[in-house]
Amino acid sequence: MTTDNKQNLIGLDRGELVVALAAIGEKPFRAKQLWHWIYFQGETDFANMTTIAKTMQGKLAEHFVVGRPNISECQTSKDTSRKWLFKFSDGNEAETVFIPEEDRGALCLSSQVGCTLTCTFCHTGTQTLVRNLTPEEIVGQLMVARDTYDEWPSPKEARMLSNIVLMGMGEPLFNYDNVAKAVKIIMDGDGISISKRRITLSTSGVVPEIRKCGAELGVNLAISLHAVSDELRDRIMPINKKYPLKELLQACREYPGASNARRITFEYIMLKGVNDSPADAHQLVRMIKGIPAKFNLIPFNKWPGAEFESSDSKTIARFSEILNDGGYSAPIRVPRGRDILAACGQLRSASERQRKSRLKARIAAGIEDDDHSAA
Ligand code: SAH
Ligand code: SF4
């Protein structure tokens, strides 16, 4: 993507950076030098890249930028989690959430604008507007978060932005190539350098890409499981019709690197009267047998028009106990950032609502709708 016809260097892999520099007559060593400034120092201004001669700085600035996506909104929750709403150059938007703990934190990146899947409990799935995010846009979310928390030069230890979760808007394995490229940039040891052990990709269960992801990226895997029978999973997660439970669990069994020290996380959303009975919990223990696993029980987060309710806390506690007795850790996720609609499944609600109210105001004022980004 370009700004004023200048190419943004963010999101290019090492090979592409070499090619972009060769196009202006520069040798490959320059790519190494720039990589350090861009991803280790976090520098955006060529004039501050002090190991590069002044004339060369000028030449680079003529052709390239080191850009960031535009932030259209940034909110901080009462519980200190933070949400950025990004507006990309085509007007599309996506959200990123940071969930801080005491001395570390997880940054939740989006991989798509909206999602083509239509899981019935998920607000993101109700959006009509969908496109893949580019590597530039995925890495850009992290660059902005690092700017915000002043984590440059890239710290080796004691970072607030210690973990990455690909759990924001979209199905990351439906945008595999761009996500893989972005993740490789994030893992690169000469730059941002976040290890694969600190990166978790959450998927609804795109089986062939789970295999690819394990072989090529080796990041931690989280599976949105949510049901113990194909009958129910077909109903609440349409992807199950294509990749049913048996195939999904087989891919988990074969996931490289999964071990008792590096377990696969099974996310399980607690839907009142739907999937939350003790019998469901017992079945869960049986079906997961043999997979190095842990659970994450997620109370359902409400959104306008949703047909579900969250299970009550007693039911969730009982469910968790049964999984514990079966030998699995099963913490209950404490919803974070609910006041700024940053919790799981709530993403995009706020921006969508704002757009709708803008649209209403325009219609009330007799202005025709020419806002093509309106969902
Ligand atoms: N598409 C990927 C990643 C994004 S969804 C996936 O489905 O795994 C991230 C997580 O939020 C998933 O586990 C998803 O099931 C969960 N989620 C979706 N809607 C939710 C809601 N309303 N309340 C709680 N969790 C929700
Ligand atoms: Fe898409 Fe994940 Fe939401 Fe399902 S839960 S609609 S896969 S974002």
mmCIF file of C-alpha atoms and ligand atoms in Angstrom:
data_model
loop_
_atom_site.group_PDB
_atom_site.id
_atom_site.type_symbol
_atom_site.label_atom_id
_atom_site.label_comp_id
_atom_site.label_asym_id
_atom_site.label_seq_id
_atom_site.Cartn_x
_atom_site.Cartn_y
_atom_site.Cartn_z
ATOM 1 C CA MET A 1 0.000 0.000 0.000
ATOM 2 C CA THR A 2 1.271 3.499 -0.646
ATOM 3 C CA THR A 3 1.117 6.895 0.984
ATOM 4 C CA ASP A 4 1.584 9.780 -1.515
ATOM 5 C CA ASN A 5 2.743 7.122 -3.962
ATOM 6 C CA LYS A 6 5.435 6.060 -1.541
ATOM 7 C CA GLN A 7 5.647 2.436 -0.533
ATOM 8 C CA ASN A 8 5.177 1.569 3.134
ATOM 9 C CA LEU A 9 7.997 -0.705 4.233
ATOM 10 C CA ILE A 10 5.980 -2.196 7.114
ATOM 11 C CA GLY A 11 4.700 -5.655 6.291
ATOM 12 C CA LEU A 12 7.357 -6.516 3.679
ATOM 13 C CA ASP A 13 9.249 -9.666 4.549
ATOM 14 C CA ARG A 14 13.050 -9.659 4.332
ATOM 15 C CA GLY A 15 13.042 -10.879 0.726
ATOM 16 C CA GLU A 16 10.518 -8.259 -0.381
ATOM 17 C CA LEU A 17 12.485 -5.540 1.371
ATOM 18 C CA VAL A 18 15.595 -6.549 -0.586
ATOM 19 C CA VAL A 19 13.589 -6.374 -3.821
ATOM 20 C CA ALA A 20 12.100 -2.956 -2.973
ATOM 21 C CA LEU A 21 15.580 -1.597 -2.276
ATOM 22 C CA ALA A 22 17.060 -3.188 -5.393
ATOM 23 C CA ALA A 23 14.453 -1.275 -7.408
ATOM 24 C CA ILE A 24 16.138 1.970 -6.300
ATOM 25 C CA GLY A 25 19.621 0.541 -6.866
ATOM 26 C CA GLU A 26 20.405 -0.474 -3.278
ATOM 27 C CA LYS A 27 22.288 -3.586 -2.171
ATOM 28 C CA PRO A 28 20.839 -6.284 0.154
ATOM 29 C CA PHE A 29 22.863 -5.119 3.205
ATOM 30 C CA ARG A 30 20.665 -2.021 3.262
ATOM 31 C CA ALA A 31 17.644 -4.245 3.970
ATOM 32 C CA LYS A 32 19.346 -5.630 7.073
ATOM 33 C CA GLN A 33 20.149 -2.122 8.254
ATOM 34 C CA LEU A 34 16.584 -0.930 7.701
ATOM 35 C CA TRP A 35 15.079 -4.003 9.371
ATOM 36 C CA HIS A 36 16.935 -3.101 12.548
ATOM 37 C CA TRP A 37 15.731 0.506 12.486
ATOM 38 C CA ILE A 38 12.153 -0.357 11.606
ATOM 39 C CA TYR A 39 11.522 -3.379 13.818
ATOM 40 C CA PHE A 40 14.125 -3.166 16.574
ATOM 41 C CA GLN A 41 14.301 0.598 17.102
ATOM 42 C CA GLY A 42 10.730 1.316 16.022
ATOM 43 C CA GLU A 43 11.948 4.338 14.080
ATOM 44 C CA THR A 44 9.566 5.897 11.560
ATOM 45 C CA ASP A 45 11.699 8.817 10.353
ATOM 46 C CA PHE A 46 14.579 8.045 7.990
ATOM 47 C CA ALA A 47 16.324 11.226 9.198
ATOM 48 C CA ASN A 48 16.780 9.618 12.636
ATOM 49 C CA MET A 49 18.392 6.478 11.261
ATOM 50 C CA THR A 50 21.867 7.561 12.287
ATOM 51 C CA THR A 51 23.840 4.670 10.814
ATOM 52 C CA ILE A 52 22.592 5.650 7.348
ATOM 53 C CA ALA A 53 24.316 8.494 5.472
ATOM 54 C CA LYS A 54 22.309 11.705 5.088
ATOM 55 C CA THR A 55 22.111 11.475 1.286
ATOM 56 C CA MET A 56 20.841 7.908 1.566
ATOM 57 C CA GLN A 57 18.257 8.946 4.169
ATOM 58 C CA GLY A 58 16.966 11.474 1.630
ATOM 59 C CA LYS A 59 16.834 8.908 -1.141
ATOM 60 C CA LEU A 60 14.887 6.471 1.045
ATOM 61 C CA ALA A 61 12.434 9.175 2.082
ATOM 62 C CA GLU A 62 11.820 9.996 -1.581
ATOM 63 C CA HIS A 63 10.566 6.489 -2.273
ATOM 64 C CA PHE A 64 9.386 4.984 0.995
ATOM 65 C CA VAL A 65 7.615 5.588 4.281
ATOM 66 C CA VAL A 66 7.622 3.630 7.528
ATOM 67 C CA GLY A 67 3.942 4.101 8.241
ATOM 68 C CA ARG A 68 1.341 3.237 10.830
ATOM 69 C CA PRO A 69 -2.379 2.651 10.289
ATOM 70 C CA ASN A 70 -4.584 5.617 11.192
ATOM 71 C CA ILE A 71 -6.099 5.423 14.641
ATOM 72 C CA SER A 72 -9.688 6.609 14.502
ATOM 73 C CA GLU A 73 -10.319 5.933 18.176
ATOM 74 C CA CYS A 74 -8.472 4.728 21.247
ATOM 75 C CA GLN A 75 -10.338 3.911 24.460
ATOM 76 C CA THR A 76 -9.172 2.740 27.860
ATOM 77 C CA SER A 77 -11.414 0.642 30.061
ATOM 78 C CA LYS A 78 -11.951 1.091 33.789
ATOM 79 C CA ASP A 79 -10.002 -2.148 34.161
ATOM 80 C CA THR A 80 -7.093 -0.621 32.121
ATOM 81 C CA SER A 81 -7.584 -2.727 29.010
ATOM 82 C CA ARG A 82 -7.294 -0.649 25.894
ATOM 83 C CA LYS A 83 -8.911 -0.744 22.481
ATOM 84 C CA TRP A 84 -7.808 0.886 19.256
ATOM 85 C CA LEU A 85 -10.093 1.324 16.282
ATOM 86 C CA PHE A 86 -8.021 1.529 13.117
ATOM 87 C CA LYS A 87 -9.145 3.010 9.862
ATOM 88 C CA PHE A 88 -7.246 1.694 6.867
ATOM 89 C CA SER A 89 -6.658 3.565 3.627
ATOM 90 C CA ASP A 90 -9.777 2.117 1.930
ATOM 91 C CA GLY A 91 -11.970 3.248 4.841
ATOM 92 C CA ASN A 92 -12.334 -0.222 6.348
ATOM 93 C CA GLU A 93 -11.903 -0.576 10.073
ATOM 94 C CA ALA A 94 -10.644 -3.181 12.511
ATOM 95 C CA GLU A 95 -10.039 -3.289 16.223
ATOM 96 C CA THR A 96 -7.137 -4.288 18.426
ATOM 97 C CA VAL A 97 -7.344 -4.890 22.170
ATOM 98 C CA PHE A 98 -4.622 -4.898 24.813
ATOM 99 C CA ILE A 99 -5.253 -6.755 28.052
ATOM 100 C CA PRO A 100 -2.627 -5.831 30.639
ATOM 101 C CA GLU A 101 -1.712 -7.920 33.663
ATOM 102 C CA GLU A 102 0.576 -6.642 36.397
ATOM 103 C CA ASP A 103 3.889 -6.721 34.539
ATOM 104 C CA ARG A 104 2.941 -8.169 31.151
ATOM 105 C CA GLY A 105 -0.010 -8.325 28.819
ATOM 106 C CA ALA A 106 -1.645 -9.836 25.764
ATOM 107 C CA LEU A 107 -2.308 -7.930 22.592
ATOM 108 C CA CYS A 108 -5.266 -9.269 20.657
ATOM 109 C CA LEU A 109 -4.804 -8.683 16.912
ATOM 110 C CA SER A 110 -7.468 -8.761 14.207
ATOM 111 C CA SER A 111 -6.805 -10.715 11.018
ATOM 112 C CA GLN A 112 -9.802 -9.683 8.905
ATOM 113 C CA VAL A 113 -12.356 -6.913 8.648
ATOM 114 C CA GLY A 114 -15.427 -8.851 9.807
ATOM 115 C CA CYS A 115 -15.562 -12.614 9.304
ATOM 116 C CA THR A 116 -17.049 -14.806 6.564
ATOM 117 C CA LEU A 117 -18.084 -17.397 9.111
ATOM 118 C CA THR A 118 -21.365 -16.904 10.860
ATOM 119 C CA CYS A 119 -21.043 -18.453 14.296
ATOM 120 C CA THR A 120 -24.388 -17.663 15.873
ATOM 121 C CA PHE A 121 -22.959 -16.375 19.187
ATOM 122 C CA CYS A 122 -20.440 -13.978 17.619
ATOM 123 C CA HIS A 123 -21.123 -10.368 16.773
ATOM 124 C CA THR A 124 -18.209 -10.126 14.344
ATOM 125 C CA GLY A 125 -19.888 -12.873 12.307
ATOM 126 C CA THR A 126 -22.944 -10.684 11.705
ATOM 127 C CA GLN A 127 -20.977 -8.085 9.767
ATOM 128 C CA THR A 128 -21.599 -8.003 6.069
ATOM 129 C CA LEU A 129 -18.412 -6.228 5.131
ATOM 130 C CA VAL A 130 -15.454 -8.601 4.998
ATOM 131 C CA ARG A 131 -11.947 -8.464 3.673
ATOM 132 C CA ASN A 132 -8.564 -9.891 4.603
ATOM 133 C CA LEU A 133 -6.106 -7.644 6.391
ATOM 134 C CA THR A 134 -2.704 -7.310 4.742
ATOM 135 C CA PRO A 135 0.577 -8.117 6.535
ATOM 136 C CA GLU A 136 1.118 -4.343 6.704
ATOM 137 C CA GLU A 137 -2.188 -3.905 8.526
ATOM 138 C CA ILE A 138 -1.647 -6.834 10.896
ATOM 139 C CA VAL A 139 1.901 -5.838 11.868
ATOM 140 C CA GLY A 140 0.767 -2.187 11.931
ATOM 141 C CA GLN A 141 -1.630 -2.940 14.815
ATOM 142 C CA LEU A 142 1.302 -4.156 16.893
ATOM 143 C CA MET A 143 3.553 -1.238 15.901
ATOM 144 C CA VAL A 144 0.945 1.242 17.166
ATOM 145 C CA ALA A 145 0.520 -0.655 20.442
ATOM 146 C CA ARG A 146 4.285 -0.614 20.938
ATOM 147 C CA ASP A 147 4.382 3.121 20.206
ATOM 148 C CA THR A 148 1.636 3.629 22.784
ATOM 149 C CA TYR A 149 3.430 1.702 25.533
ATOM 150 C CA ASP A 150 6.805 3.125 24.501
ATOM 151 C CA GLU A 151 8.345 -0.294 23.965
ATOM 152 C CA TRP A 152 11.185 0.714 21.661
ATOM 153 C CA PRO A 153 13.913 -0.318 21.192
ATOM 154 C CA SER A 154 12.450 -3.790 21.252
ATOM 155 C CA PRO A 155 12.934 -4.970 24.859
ATOM 156 C CA LYS A 156 14.190 -8.503 25.370
ATOM 157 C CA GLU A 157 12.814 -8.821 28.903
ATOM 158 C CA ALA A 158 10.111 -7.224 31.007
ATOM 159 C CA ARG A 159 7.798 -6.096 28.278
ATOM 160 C CA MET A 160 4.198 -5.120 28.824
ATOM 161 C CA LEU A 161 3.352 -6.327 25.326
ATOM 162 C CA SER A 162 4.654 -9.785 26.132
ATOM 163 C CA ASN A 163 2.096 -11.980 24.367
ATOM 164 C CA ILE A 164 0.246 -11.894 21.088
ATOM 165 C CA VAL A 165 -3.101 -13.552 20.539
ATOM 166 C CA LEU A 166 -4.683 -13.761 17.108
ATOM 167 C CA MET A 167 -8.168 -13.678 18.571
ATOM 168 C CA GLY A 168 -9.577 -10.388 17.356
ATOM 169 C CA MET A 169 -11.879 -9.903 14.397
ATOM 170 C CA GLY A 170 -11.785 -12.545 11.710
ATOM 171 C CA GLU A 171 -10.731 -16.127 11.147
ATOM 172 C CA PRO A 172 -6.919 -16.040 10.916
ATOM 173 C CA LEU A 173 -6.691 -19.341 9.051
ATOM 174 C CA PHE A 174 -8.942 -17.995 6.276
ATOM 175 C CA ASN A 175 -6.218 -15.388 5.731
ATOM 176 C CA TYR A 176 -3.354 -17.772 6.229
ATOM 177 C CA ASP A 177 -0.716 -16.307 3.897
ATOM 178 C CA ASN A 178 -0.988 -12.760 5.225
ATOM 179 C CA VAL A 179 -1.166 -13.914 8.835
ATOM 180 C CA ALA A 180 1.863 -16.179 8.357
ATOM 181 C CA LYS A 181 3.870 -13.361 6.849
ATOM 182 C CA ALA A 182 2.930 -11.006 9.685
ATOM 183 C CA VAL A 183 3.702 -13.620 12.354
ATOM 184 C CA LYS A 184 7.134 -14.303 10.826
ATOM 185 C CA ILE A 185 7.932 -10.574 10.952
ATOM 186 C CA ILE A 186 6.793 -10.442 14.591
ATOM 187 C CA MET A 187 8.924 -13.494 15.517
ATOM 188 C CA ASP A 188 12.084 -12.326 13.718
ATOM 189 C CA GLY A 189 14.887 -12.247 16.306
ATOM 190 C CA ASP A 190 16.552 -9.116 14.853
ATOM 191 C CA GLY A 191 13.438 -7.033 15.279
ATOM 192 C CA ILE A 192 10.257 -7.310 17.340
ATOM 193 C CA SER A 193 11.404 -10.742 18.449
ATOM 194 C CA ILE A 194 8.346 -12.192 20.146
ATOM 195 C CA SER A 195 8.820 -15.938 20.392
ATOM 196 C CA LYS A 196 6.370 -18.466 18.964
ATOM 197 C CA ARG A 197 5.823 -19.634 22.542
ATOM 198 C CA ARG A 198 4.233 -16.277 23.287
ATOM 199 C CA ILE A 199 1.995 -16.188 20.238
ATOM 200 C CA THR A 200 -1.369 -17.959 20.195
ATOM 201 C CA LEU A 201 -3.559 -18.339 17.141
ATOM 202 C CA SER A 202 -7.237 -18.982 17.736
ATOM 203 C CA THR A 203 -9.236 -20.775 15.069
ATOM 204 C CA SER A 204 -12.765 -22.001 14.643
ATOM 205 C CA GLY A 205 -11.245 -25.159 13.102
ATOM 206 C CA VAL A 206 -9.969 -24.793 9.538
ATOM 207 C CA VAL A 207 -8.361 -28.235 9.522
ATOM 208 C CA PRO A 208 -5.953 -28.092 6.510
ATOM 209 C CA GLU A 209 -4.556 -24.752 7.640
ATOM 210 C CA ILE A 210 -4.110 -26.001 11.216
ATOM 211 C CA ARG A 211 -1.612 -28.487 9.802
ATOM 212 C CA LYS A 212 0.144 -25.785 7.777
ATOM 213 C CA CYS A 213 0.244 -23.440 10.753
ATOM 214 C CA GLY A 214 1.844 -26.114 12.937
ATOM 215 C CA ALA A 215 4.475 -27.009 10.377
ATOM 216 C CA GLU A 216 5.395 -23.471 9.272
ATOM 217 C CA LEU A 217 4.821 -21.240 12.299
ATOM 218 C CA GLY A 218 4.720 -23.530 15.333
ATOM 219 C CA VAL A 219 2.777 -20.996 17.383
ATOM 220 C CA ASN A 220 0.444 -22.027 20.204
ATOM 221 C CA LEU A 221 -2.932 -23.201 19.075
ATOM 222 C CA ALA A 222 -6.321 -22.316 20.530
ATOM 223 C CA ILE A 223 -9.431 -24.021 19.205
ATOM 224 C CA SER A 224 -12.886 -22.516 19.538
ATOM 225 C CA LEU A 225 -14.617 -25.769 20.396
ATOM 226 C CA HIS A 226 -17.860 -24.699 22.078
ATOM 227 C CA ALA A 227 -19.799 -27.955 21.579
ATOM 228 C CA VAL A 228 -19.375 -31.678 22.229
ATOM 229 C CA SER A 229 -21.603 -32.995 19.439
ATOM 230 C CA ASP A 230 -21.559 -32.396 15.700
ATOM 231 C CA GLU A 231 -25.286 -31.801 15.875
ATOM 232 C CA LEU A 232 -24.888 -28.749 18.137
ATOM 233 C CA ARG A 233 -21.606 -27.559 16.624
ATOM 234 C CA ASP A 234 -23.145 -27.631 13.119
ATOM 235 C CA ARG A 235 -25.863 -25.379 14.452
ATOM 236 C CA ILE A 236 -23.734 -22.768 16.250
ATOM 237 C CA MET A 237 -20.532 -22.950 14.160
ATOM 238 C CA PRO A 238 -21.278 -23.589 10.477
ATOM 239 C CA ILE A 239 -17.632 -24.469 9.722
ATOM 240 C CA ASN A 240 -18.258 -27.747 11.554
ATOM 241 C CA LYS A 241 -20.245 -28.987 8.560
ATOM 242 C CA LYS A 242 -17.056 -28.845 6.515
ATOM 243 C CA TYR A 243 -14.605 -29.975 9.200
ATOM 244 C CA PRO A 244 -16.494 -32.033 11.800
ATOM 245 C CA LEU A 245 -15.262 -32.711 15.316
ATOM 246 C CA LYS A 246 -13.516 -35.978 14.539
ATOM 247 C CA GLU A 247 -11.295 -34.368 11.884
ATOM 248 C CA LEU A 248 -10.687 -31.304 14.020
ATOM 249 C CA LEU A 249 -9.583 -33.331 17.031
ATOM 250 C CA GLN A 250 -7.345 -35.488 14.835
ATOM 251 C CA ALA A 251 -5.581 -32.333 13.587
ATOM 252 C CA CYS A 252 -5.105 -31.325 17.238
ATOM 253 C CA ARG A 253 -3.639 -34.729 18.088
ATOM 254 C CA GLU A 254 -1.133 -34.272 15.275
ATOM 255 C CA TYR A 255 -0.286 -30.638 16.017
ATOM 256 C CA PRO A 256 3.507 -30.401 16.134
ATOM 257 C CA GLY A 257 5.015 -29.081 19.317
ATOM 258 C CA ALA A 258 1.941 -29.815 21.419
ATOM 259 C CA SER A 259 3.124 -31.348 24.673
ATOM 260 C CA ASN A 260 2.250 -31.222 28.337
ATOM 261 C CA ALA A 261 4.428 -28.118 28.588
ATOM 262 C CA ARG A 262 2.745 -26.563 25.539
ATOM 263 C CA ARG A 263 -0.882 -27.535 25.619
ATOM 264 C CA ILE A 264 -3.559 -26.780 23.075
ATOM 265 C CA THR A 265 -6.149 -24.417 24.508
ATOM 266 C CA PHE A 266 -9.772 -25.355 23.957
ATOM 267 C CA GLU A 267 -11.971 -22.317 24.239
ATOM 268 C CA TYR A 268 -15.487 -23.128 25.374
ATOM 269 C CA ILE A 269 -18.142 -20.447 25.456
ATOM 270 C CA MET A 270 -20.731 -20.978 28.203
ATOM 271 C CA LEU A 271 -24.217 -20.698 26.702
ATOM 272 C CA LYS A 272 -27.086 -21.053 29.129
ATOM 273 C CA GLY A 273 -29.051 -24.267 28.597
ATOM 274 C CA VAL A 274 -27.267 -24.965 25.310
ATOM 275 C CA ASN A 275 -23.864 -26.526 26.008
ATOM 276 C CA ASP A 276 -23.354 -26.126 29.761
ATOM 277 C CA SER A 277 -24.670 -29.303 31.421
ATOM 278 C CA PRO A 278 -22.539 -31.626 33.599
ATOM 279 C CA ALA A 279 -23.067 -34.298 30.916
ATOM 280 C CA ASP A 280 -21.489 -31.941 28.359
ATOM 281 C CA ALA A 281 -18.489 -31.468 30.644
ATOM 282 C CA HIS A 282 -18.037 -35.231 31.103
ATOM 283 C CA GLN A 283 -18.278 -35.770 27.345
ATOM 284 C CA LEU A 284 -15.666 -33.039 26.834
ATOM 285 C CA VAL A 285 -13.216 -34.892 29.085
ATOM 286 C CA ARG A 286 -13.815 -38.103 27.142
ATOM 287 C CA MET A 287 -13.422 -36.626 23.687
ATOM 288 C CA ILE A 288 -10.236 -34.696 24.421
ATOM 289 C CA LYS A 289 -8.466 -37.748 25.855
ATOM 290 C CA GLY A 290 -4.899 -38.101 24.592
ATOM 291 C CA ILE A 291 -4.506 -34.455 23.548
ATOM 292 C CA PRO A 292 -2.215 -32.269 25.702
ATOM 293 C CA ALA A 293 -4.949 -29.764 26.477
ATOM 294 C CA LYS A 294 -6.213 -27.046 28.746
ATOM 295 C CA PHE A 295 -9.557 -25.307 28.691
ATOM 296 C CA ASN A 296 -10.614 -21.722 28.804
ATOM 297 C CA LEU A 297 -14.243 -21.265 29.806
ATOM 298 C CA ILE A 298 -15.642 -18.049 28.364
ATOM 299 C CA PRO A 299 -18.842 -16.569 29.789
ATOM 300 C CA PHE A 300 -20.937 -15.453 26.813
ATOM 301 C CA ASN A 301 -20.626 -11.717 26.169
ATOM 302 C CA LYS A 302 -23.887 -10.163 25.162
ATOM 303 C CA TRP A 303 -24.437 -8.039 22.105
ATOM 304 C CA PRO A 304 -27.601 -6.428 20.755
ATOM 305 C CA GLY A 305 -29.887 -9.023 19.176
ATOM 306 C CA ALA A 306 -27.969 -12.092 20.363
ATOM 307 C CA GLU A 307 -30.134 -15.179 20.876
ATOM 308 C CA PHE A 308 -28.041 -16.533 23.787
ATOM 309 C CA GLU A 309 -27.471 -15.846 27.435
ATOM 310 C CA SER A 310 -24.439 -16.640 29.504
ATOM 311 C CA SER A 311 -24.610 -19.593 31.890
ATOM 312 C CA ASP A 312 -24.768 -18.507 35.531
ATOM 313 C CA SER A 313 -21.623 -18.539 37.622
ATOM 314 C CA LYS A 314 -22.614 -21.629 39.606
ATOM 315 C CA THR A 315 -23.114 -23.662 36.440
ATOM 316 C CA ILE A 316 -19.793 -22.460 35.041
ATOM 317 C CA ALA A 317 -18.003 -23.310 38.311
ATOM 318 C CA ARG A 318 -19.509 -26.823 38.276
ATOM 319 C CA PHE A 319 -18.484 -27.293 34.642
ATOM 320 C CA SER A 320 -14.935 -26.186 35.477
ATOM 321 C CA GLU A 321 -14.788 -28.595 38.428
ATOM 322 C CA ILE A 322 -15.693 -31.577 36.244
ATOM 323 C CA LEU A 323 -12.925 -30.683 33.795
ATOM 324 C CA ASN A 324 -10.500 -30.297 36.719
ATOM 325 C CA ASP A 325 -11.492 -33.702 38.056
ATOM 326 C CA GLY A 326 -10.796 -35.084 34.574
ATOM 327 C CA GLY A 327 -7.234 -33.772 34.902
ATOM 328 C CA TYR A 328 -7.535 -30.525 32.933
ATOM 329 C CA SER A 329 -6.995 -26.947 33.963
ATOM 330 C CA ALA A 330 -10.140 -24.977 33.123
ATOM 331 C CA PRO A 331 -9.973 -21.382 34.293
ATOM 332 C CA ILE A 332 -12.992 -19.164 33.768
ATOM 333 C CA ARG A 333 -12.074 -16.159 31.680
ATOM 334 C CA VAL A 334 -12.799 -12.920 33.469
ATOM 335 C CA PRO A 335 -14.293 -10.630 30.858
ATOM 336 C CA ARG A 336 -12.096 -7.565 30.350
ATOM 337 C CA GLY A 337 -12.963 -4.278 28.739
ATOM 338 C CA ARG A 338 -16.733 -4.843 28.673
ATOM 339 C CA ASP A 339 -17.348 -1.121 29.286
ATOM 340 C CA ILE A 340 -15.567 -0.245 26.031
ATOM 341 C CA LEU A 341 -17.005 -3.263 24.160
ATOM 342 C CA ALA A 342 -13.585 -4.855 23.870
ATOM 343 C CA ALA A 343 -14.479 -8.280 25.243
ATOM 344 C CA CYS A 344 -14.552 -11.418 23.083
ATOM 345 C CA GLY A 345 -17.313 -11.385 20.526
ATOM 346 C CA GLN A 346 -18.120 -7.709 21.080
ATOM 347 C CA LEU A 347 -15.631 -6.282 18.628
ATOM 348 C CA ARG A 348 -16.907 -3.896 16.060
ATOM 349 C CA SER A 349 -20.177 -3.281 17.842
ATOM 350 C CA ALA A 350 -19.262 0.255 18.841
ATOM 351 C CA SER A 351 -17.957 1.395 15.488
ATOM 352 C CA GLU A 352 -20.866 -0.198 13.708
ATOM 353 C CA ARG A 353 -23.316 1.515 16.021
ATOM 354 C CA GLN A 354 -21.610 4.850 15.496
ATOM 355 C CA ARG A 355 -21.826 4.433 11.762
ATOM 356 C CA LYS A 356 -25.486 3.551 11.990
ATOM 357 C CA SER A 357 -26.210 6.657 14.054
ATOM 358 C CA ARG A 358 -24.231 8.807 11.572
ATOM 359 C CA LEU A 359 -26.272 7.255 8.806
ATOM 360 C CA LYS A 360 -29.514 8.011 10.644
ATOM 361 C CA ALA A 361 -28.428 11.623 11.136
ATOM 362 C CA ARG A 362 -27.662 11.961 7.440
ATOM 363 C CA ILE A 363 -31.000 10.490 6.444
ATOM 364 C CA ALA A 364 -32.759 12.815 8.931
ATOM 365 C CA ALA A 365 -30.896 15.749 7.371
ATOM 366 C CA GLY A 366 -32.041 14.625 3.908
ATOM 367 C CA ILE A 367 -28.532 13.726 2.747
ATOM 368 C CA GLU A 368 -28.343 10.654 0.571
ATOM 369 C CA ASP A 369 -26.188 7.811 1.706
ATOM 370 C CA ASP A 370 -22.961 7.906 -0.247
ATOM 371 C CA ASP A 371 -20.912 6.392 2.524
ATOM 372 C CA HIS A 372 -19.934 3.110 0.866
ATOM 373 C CA SER A 373 -18.270 1.831 3.974
ATOM 374 C CA ALA A 374 -21.590 1.804 5.828
ATOM 375 C CA ALA A 375 -22.465 -1.765 6.714
HETATM 376 N N1 SAH B 1 -12.207 -16.653 14.441
HETATM 377 C C1 SAH B 1 -11.342 -17.121 15.460
HETATM 378 C C2 SAH B 1 -10.736 -16.029 16.297
HETATM 379 C C3 SAH B 1 -11.602 -14.858 16.663
HETATM 380 S S1 SAH B 1 -12.944 -15.175 17.754
HETATM 381 C C4 SAH B 1 -12.089 -18.111 16.345
HETATM 382 O O1 SAH B 1 -13.292 -18.264 16.190
HETATM 383 O O2 SAH B 1 -11.423 -18.769 17.152
HETATM 384 C C5 SAH B 1 -12.137 -15.198 19.328
HETATM 385 C C6 SAH B 1 -12.869 -15.966 20.412
HETATM 386 O O3 SAH B 1 -14.014 -15.238 20.880
HETATM 387 C C7 SAH B 1 -13.379 -17.303 19.939
HETATM 388 O O4 SAH B 1 -13.114 -18.336 20.864
HETATM 389 C C8 SAH B 1 -14.859 -17.056 19.859
HETATM 390 O O5 SAH B 1 -15.567 -18.244 19.907
HETATM 391 C C9 SAH B 1 -15.093 -16.132 21.019
HETATM 392 N N2 SAH B 1 -16.370 -15.425 20.990
HETATM 393 C C10 SAH B 1 -17.077 -15.057 19.915
HETATM 394 N N3 SAH B 1 -18.231 -14.435 20.282
HETATM 395 C C11 SAH B 1 -18.241 -14.416 21.629
HETATM 396 C C12 SAH B 1 -19.150 -13.902 22.602
HETATM 397 N N4 SAH B 1 -20.267 -13.272 22.253
HETATM 398 N N5 SAH B 1 -18.855 -14.058 23.916
HETATM 399 C C13 SAH B 1 -17.695 -14.669 24.280
HETATM 400 N N6 SAH B 1 -16.798 -15.161 23.411
HETATM 401 C C14 SAH B 1 -17.060 -15.043 22.090
HETATM 402 FE FE1 SF4 B 2 -15.619 -15.672 12.840
HETATM 403 FE FE2 SF4 B 2 -14.433 -16.575 15.114
HETATM 404 FE FE3 SF4 B 2 -16.641 -15.009 15.213
HETATM 405 FE FE4 SF4 B 2 -16.866 -17.517 14.324
HETATM 406 S S1 SF4 B 2 -16.233 -16.866 16.396
HETATM 407 S S2 SF4 B 2 -17.802 -15.678 13.373
HETATM 408 S S3 SF4 B 2 -14.931 -17.770 13.231
HETATM 409 S S4 SF4 B 2 -14.644 -14.409 14.433
#
